[in-house]
mmCIF file of C-alpha atoms in Angstrom:
data_model
loop_
_atom_site.group_PDB
_atom_site.id
_atom_site.type_symbol
_atom_site.label_atom_id
_atom_site.label_comp_id
_atom_site.label_asym_id
_atom_site.label_seq_id
_atom_site.Cartn_x
_atom_site.Cartn_y
_atom_site.Cartn_z
ATOM 1 C CA UNK A 1 28.747 -25.644 -43.078
ATOM 2 C CA UNK A 2 28.669 -23.338 -46.427
ATOM 3 C CA UNK A 3 31.347 -21.553 -48.202
ATOM 4 C CA UNK A 4 34.493 -21.379 -46.318
ATOM 5 C CA UNK A 5 36.552 -17.997 -45.854
ATOM 6 C CA UNK A 6 40.322 -17.671 -45.399
ATOM 7 C CA UNK A 7 41.173 -15.982 -42.022
ATOM 8 C CA UNK A 8 44.698 -14.948 -40.940
ATOM 9 C CA UNK A 9 45.565 -14.633 -37.122
ATOM 10 C CA UNK A 10 48.376 -13.283 -35.556
ATOM 11 C CA UNK A 11 48.893 -15.447 -32.497
ATOM 12 C CA UNK A 12 51.967 -15.103 -29.741
ATOM 13 C CA UNK A 13 54.753 -17.304 -30.413
ATOM 14 C CA UNK A 14 54.404 -19.297 -27.480
ATOM 15 C CA UNK A 15 50.869 -20.443 -28.309
ATOM 16 C CA UNK A 16 51.874 -21.233 -31.765
ATOM 17 C CA UNK A 17 54.591 -23.372 -30.338
ATOM 18 C CA UNK A 18 51.938 -25.124 -28.301
ATOM 19 C CA UNK A 19 49.551 -25.607 -31.423
ATOM 20 C CA UNK A 20 52.398 -27.247 -33.388
ATOM 21 C CA UNK A 21 53.411 -29.613 -30.447
ATOM 22 C CA UNK A 22 49.730 -30.684 -29.981
ATOM 23 C CA UNK A 23 48.258 -30.630 -33.155
ATOM 24 C CA UNK A 24 49.733 -32.345 -36.291
ATOM 25 C CA UNK A 25 50.312 -30.083 -39.043
ATOM 26 C CA UNK A 26 47.497 -31.293 -41.529
ATOM 27 C CA UNK A 27 44.929 -30.899 -38.807
ATOM 28 C CA UNK A 28 45.681 -27.447 -37.473
ATOM 29 C CA UNK A 29 43.044 -25.477 -39.765
ATOM 30 C CA UNK A 30 40.144 -27.857 -38.585
ATOM 31 C CA UNK A 31 41.452 -27.355 -35.027
ATOM 32 C CA UNK A 32 41.169 -23.951 -35.045
ATOM 33 C CA UNK A 33 37.806 -23.824 -36.860
ATOM 34 C CA UNK A 34 36.842 -26.129 -34.113
ATOM 35 C CA UNK A 35 37.995 -23.922 -31.317
ATOM 36 C CA UNK A 36 36.220 -21.072 -32.969
ATOM 37 C CA UNK A 37 32.922 -22.751 -33.462
ATOM 38 C CA UNK A 38 33.067 -24.022 -29.716
ATOM 39 C CA UNK A 39 33.754 -20.476 -28.513
ATOM 40 C CA UNK A 40 31.114 -19.104 -30.471
ATOM 41 C CA UNK A 41 28.702 -21.852 -29.078
ATOM 42 C CA UNK A 42 29.337 -20.528 -25.675
ATOM 43 C CA UNK A 43 29.025 -16.902 -26.471
ATOM 44 C CA UNK A 44 25.492 -15.765 -26.685
ATOM 45 C CA UNK A 45 24.366 -13.861 -29.689
ATOM 46 C CA UNK A 46 23.746 -10.178 -29.289
ATOM 47 C CA UNK A 47 20.147 -10.226 -30.171
ATOM 48 C CA UNK A 48 19.610 -13.212 -27.850
ATOM 49 C CA UNK A 49 21.193 -11.139 -24.944
ATOM 50 C CA UNK A 50 19.088 -8.212 -25.810
ATOM 51 C CA UNK A 51 15.876 -10.480 -25.883
ATOM 52 C CA UNK A 52 16.767 -11.966 -22.511
ATOM 53 C CA UNK A 53 17.264 -8.463 -20.986
ATOM 54 C CA UNK A 54 13.933 -7.440 -22.182
ATOM 55 C CA UNK A 55 12.348 -10.645 -20.660
ATOM 56 C CA UNK A 56 14.278 -10.187 -17.302
ATOM 57 C CA UNK A 57 12.931 -6.360 -17.376
ATOM 58 C CA UNK A 58 9.394 -7.517 -18.082
ATOM 59 C CA UNK A 59 9.516 -10.241 -15.304
ATOM 60 C CA UNK A 60 10.784 -7.709 -12.913
ATOM 61 C CA UNK A 61 7.894 -5.086 -13.677
ATOM 62 C CA UNK A 62 5.421 -7.852 -13.373
ATOM 63 C CA UNK A 63 6.670 -9.165 -10.121
ATOM 64 C CA UNK A 64 6.688 -5.496 -9.030
ATOM 65 C CA UNK A 65 3.069 -5.051 -10.076
ATOM 66 C CA UNK A 66 2.393 -8.589 -8.218
ATOM 67 C CA UNK A 67 3.891 -7.081 -5.038
ATOM 68 C CA UNK A 68 2.127 -4.053 -5.388
ATOM 69 C CA UNK A 69 -1.445 -6.026 -5.806
ATOM 70 C CA UNK A 70 -0.653 -8.287 -3.151
ATOM 71 C CA UNK A 71 0.017 -5.212 -0.833
ATOM 72 C CA UNK A 72 -3.144 -3.843 -1.771
ATOM 73 C CA UNK A 73 -5.095 -6.693 -1.206
ATOM 74 C CA UNK A 74 -3.287 -8.490 1.602
ATOM 75 C CA UNK A 75 -5.161 -8.500 4.950
ATOM 76 C CA UNK A 76 -2.381 -7.686 7.238
ATOM 77 C CA UNK A 77 -2.589 -9.396 10.553
ATOM 78 C CA UNK A 78 -1.290 -7.206 13.518
ATOM 79 C CA UNK A 79 -2.613 -8.942 16.591
ATOM 80 C CA UNK A 80 -4.824 -12.109 17.193
ATOM 81 C CA UNK A 81 -7.354 -11.749 14.621
ATOM 82 C CA UNK A 82 -7.093 -7.973 14.114
ATOM 83 C CA UNK A 83 -6.770 -6.359 10.704
ATOM 84 C CA UNK A 84 -5.735 -3.436 8.854
ATOM 85 C CA UNK A 85 -8.789 -1.442 7.810
ATOM 86 C CA UNK A 86 -6.639 0.254 4.906
ATOM 87 C CA UNK A 87 -6.709 -3.271 3.293
ATOM 88 C CA UNK A 88 -10.198 -2.889 2.106
ATOM 89 C CA UNK A 89 -9.471 0.496 0.303
ATOM 90 C CA UNK A 90 -9.387 0.904 -3.290
ATOM 91 C CA UNK A 91 -7.902 4.281 -3.892
ATOM 92 C CA UNK A 92 -6.831 7.488 -1.996
ATOM 93 C CA UNK A 93 -10.391 8.691 -1.276
ATOM 94 C CA UNK A 94 -10.892 5.304 0.792
ATOM 95 C CA UNK A 95 -7.836 5.747 2.535
ATOM 96 C CA UNK A 96 -8.766 9.435 3.584
ATOM 97 C CA UNK A 97 -12.280 7.795 4.772
ATOM 98 C CA UNK A 98 -10.416 5.475 6.873
ATOM 99 C CA UNK A 99 -8.033 7.630 8.299
ATOM 100 C CA UNK A 100 -10.660 10.445 9.397
ATOM 101 C CA UNK A 101 -12.568 7.458 11.125
ATOM 102 C CA UNK A 102 -9.625 5.972 12.904
ATOM 103 C CA UNK A 103 -8.584 9.546 13.976
ATOM 104 C CA UNK A 104 -12.038 10.614 15.245
ATOM 105 C CA UNK A 105 -13.225 7.099 15.946
ATOM 106 C CA UNK A 106 -16.296 7.837 13.772
ATOM 107 C CA UNK A 107 -18.140 10.276 11.636
ATOM 108 C CA UNK A 108 -21.376 11.331 9.850
ATOM 109 C CA UNK A 109 -21.577 11.176 6.015
ATOM 110 C CA UNK A 110 -21.784 15.042 5.799
ATOM 111 C CA UNK A 111 -18.687 15.366 7.851
ATOM 112 C CA UNK A 112 -16.850 13.097 6.137
ATOM 113 C CA UNK A 113 -18.166 14.949 2.520
ATOM 114 C CA UNK A 114 -17.157 18.174 4.026
ATOM 115 C CA UNK A 115 -13.566 16.740 4.957
ATOM 116 C CA UNK A 116 -13.035 15.205 1.316
ATOM 117 C CA UNK A 117 -14.590 18.474 -0.353
ATOM 118 C CA UNK A 118 -17.072 15.843 -2.253
ATOM 119 C CA UNK A 119 -20.604 15.153 -2.317
ATOM 120 C CA UNK A 120 -22.115 13.054 0.549
ATOM 121 C CA UNK A 121 -23.420 10.284 -1.821
ATOM 122 C CA UNK A 122 -19.937 9.461 -3.211
ATOM 123 C CA UNK A 123 -18.731 9.106 0.448
ATOM 124 C CA UNK A 124 -21.851 6.985 1.368
ATOM 125 C CA UNK A 125 -21.193 4.588 -1.562
ATOM 126 C CA UNK A 126 -17.572 4.150 -0.710
ATOM 127 C CA UNK A 127 -18.589 3.660 3.198
ATOM 128 C CA UNK A 128 -20.991 0.906 1.788
ATOM 129 C CA UNK A 129 -18.526 -0.685 -0.356
ATOM 130 C CA UNK A 130 -15.701 -0.578 2.500
ATOM 131 C CA UNK A 131 -18.456 -2.193 4.643
ATOM 132 C CA UNK A 132 -19.519 -5.070 2.043
ATOM 133 C CA UNK A 133 -16.100 -5.708 0.959
ATOM 134 C CA UNK A 134 -14.865 -6.393 4.458
ATOM 135 C CA UNK A 135 -18.062 -8.200 5.486
ATOM 136 C CA UNK A 136 -17.562 -10.519 2.607
ATOM 137 C CA UNK A 137 -13.815 -11.056 3.244
ATOM 138 C CA UNK A 138 -14.042 -11.463 7.098
ATOM 139 C CA UNK A 139 -17.413 -12.363 8.102
ATOM 140 C CA UNK A 140 -17.562 -8.825 9.978
ATOM 141 C CA UNK A 141 -17.357 -5.440 8.556
ATOM 142 C CA UNK A 142 -14.343 -2.878 9.623
ATOM 143 C CA UNK A 143 -16.804 0.158 9.750
ATOM 144 C CA UNK A 144 -20.502 -0.109 10.943
ATOM 145 C CA UNK A 145 -23.215 2.239 10.664
ATOM 146 C CA UNK A 146 -25.286 3.152 13.906
ATOM 147 C CA UNK A 147 -28.509 5.057 13.223
ATOM 148 C CA UNK A 148 -28.739 6.219 17.094
ATOM 149 C CA UNK A 149 -26.692 8.406 19.264
ATOM 150 C CA UNK A 150 -23.154 7.468 20.160
ATOM 151 C CA UNK A 151 -20.339 9.509 21.491
ATOM 152 C CA UNK A 152 -22.440 12.709 20.674
ATOM 153 C CA UNK A 153 -23.054 11.751 16.913
ATOM 154 C CA UNK A 154 -26.334 10.537 15.420
ATOM 155 C CA UNK A 155 -26.407 8.378 12.413
ATOM 156 C CA UNK A 156 -22.717 7.898 11.806
ATOM 157 C CA UNK A 157 -20.326 5.519 10.625
ATOM 158 C CA UNK A 158 -17.899 3.981 13.064
ATOM 159 C CA UNK A 159 -14.775 1.808 12.855
ATOM 160 C CA UNK A 160 -15.305 -1.465 14.301
ATOM 161 C CA UNK A 161 -12.522 -1.811 16.980
ATOM 162 C CA UNK A 162 -12.889 -5.506 18.083
ATOM 163 C CA UNK A 163 -11.449 -6.557 14.603
ATOM 164 C CA UNK A 164 -9.112 -3.860 13.385
ATOM 165 C CA UNK A 165 -5.948 -2.768 14.617
ATOM 166 C CA UNK A 166 -5.798 0.974 14.200
ATOM 167 C CA UNK A 167 -2.498 2.420 14.508
#
C-alpha cells in the first residue's frame, strides 16, 4: 500500500457514536481506511471519465456518419418495387439533374447543361454514371437515353417511371 499518511476527519457526533458501537477501538483506523478505499473503487477517475466522454462523443460522431452514408446509399422503397431515383445521386449536381428530369420528365444534355450552368460533357458523364450505377444495383436503370423523338424531344434522357417513385 505504500507510505501511510495521517488524515484527520471531522464527522457528526451521531456517525461517530455509530462507529464506536459497531467497530472495536483498535480497528477503527483500518475500518475508515477500507471504507475510503471502497468508495474510491466505486468513484471513476477524472481522466477515465474524460476518456469515456471522448469515446462516447467519437462513437456518436461515427454513428451519425454511418446514418448519413446509409441514407445516401439506401434504396428507399416507396411502393411495390419502386425506387427513389435520388438514391443513386453522389452530390448536389446529381440531385439537380434528377430533380430536373423528374420535373420535366426528360431533358436533352444541352438543356441540363444550360440549367446547371456547366458544360454538357460533365452532365453527360453524370447521366451515364447514374444510369450505370442504377443498372448495376437494380438490374434496370432509373434514367434511360432515347435517341429518337419522344414528347417533342430528340436524343433525350428520360426518367424510367416503371421502376421509380417520383414524388
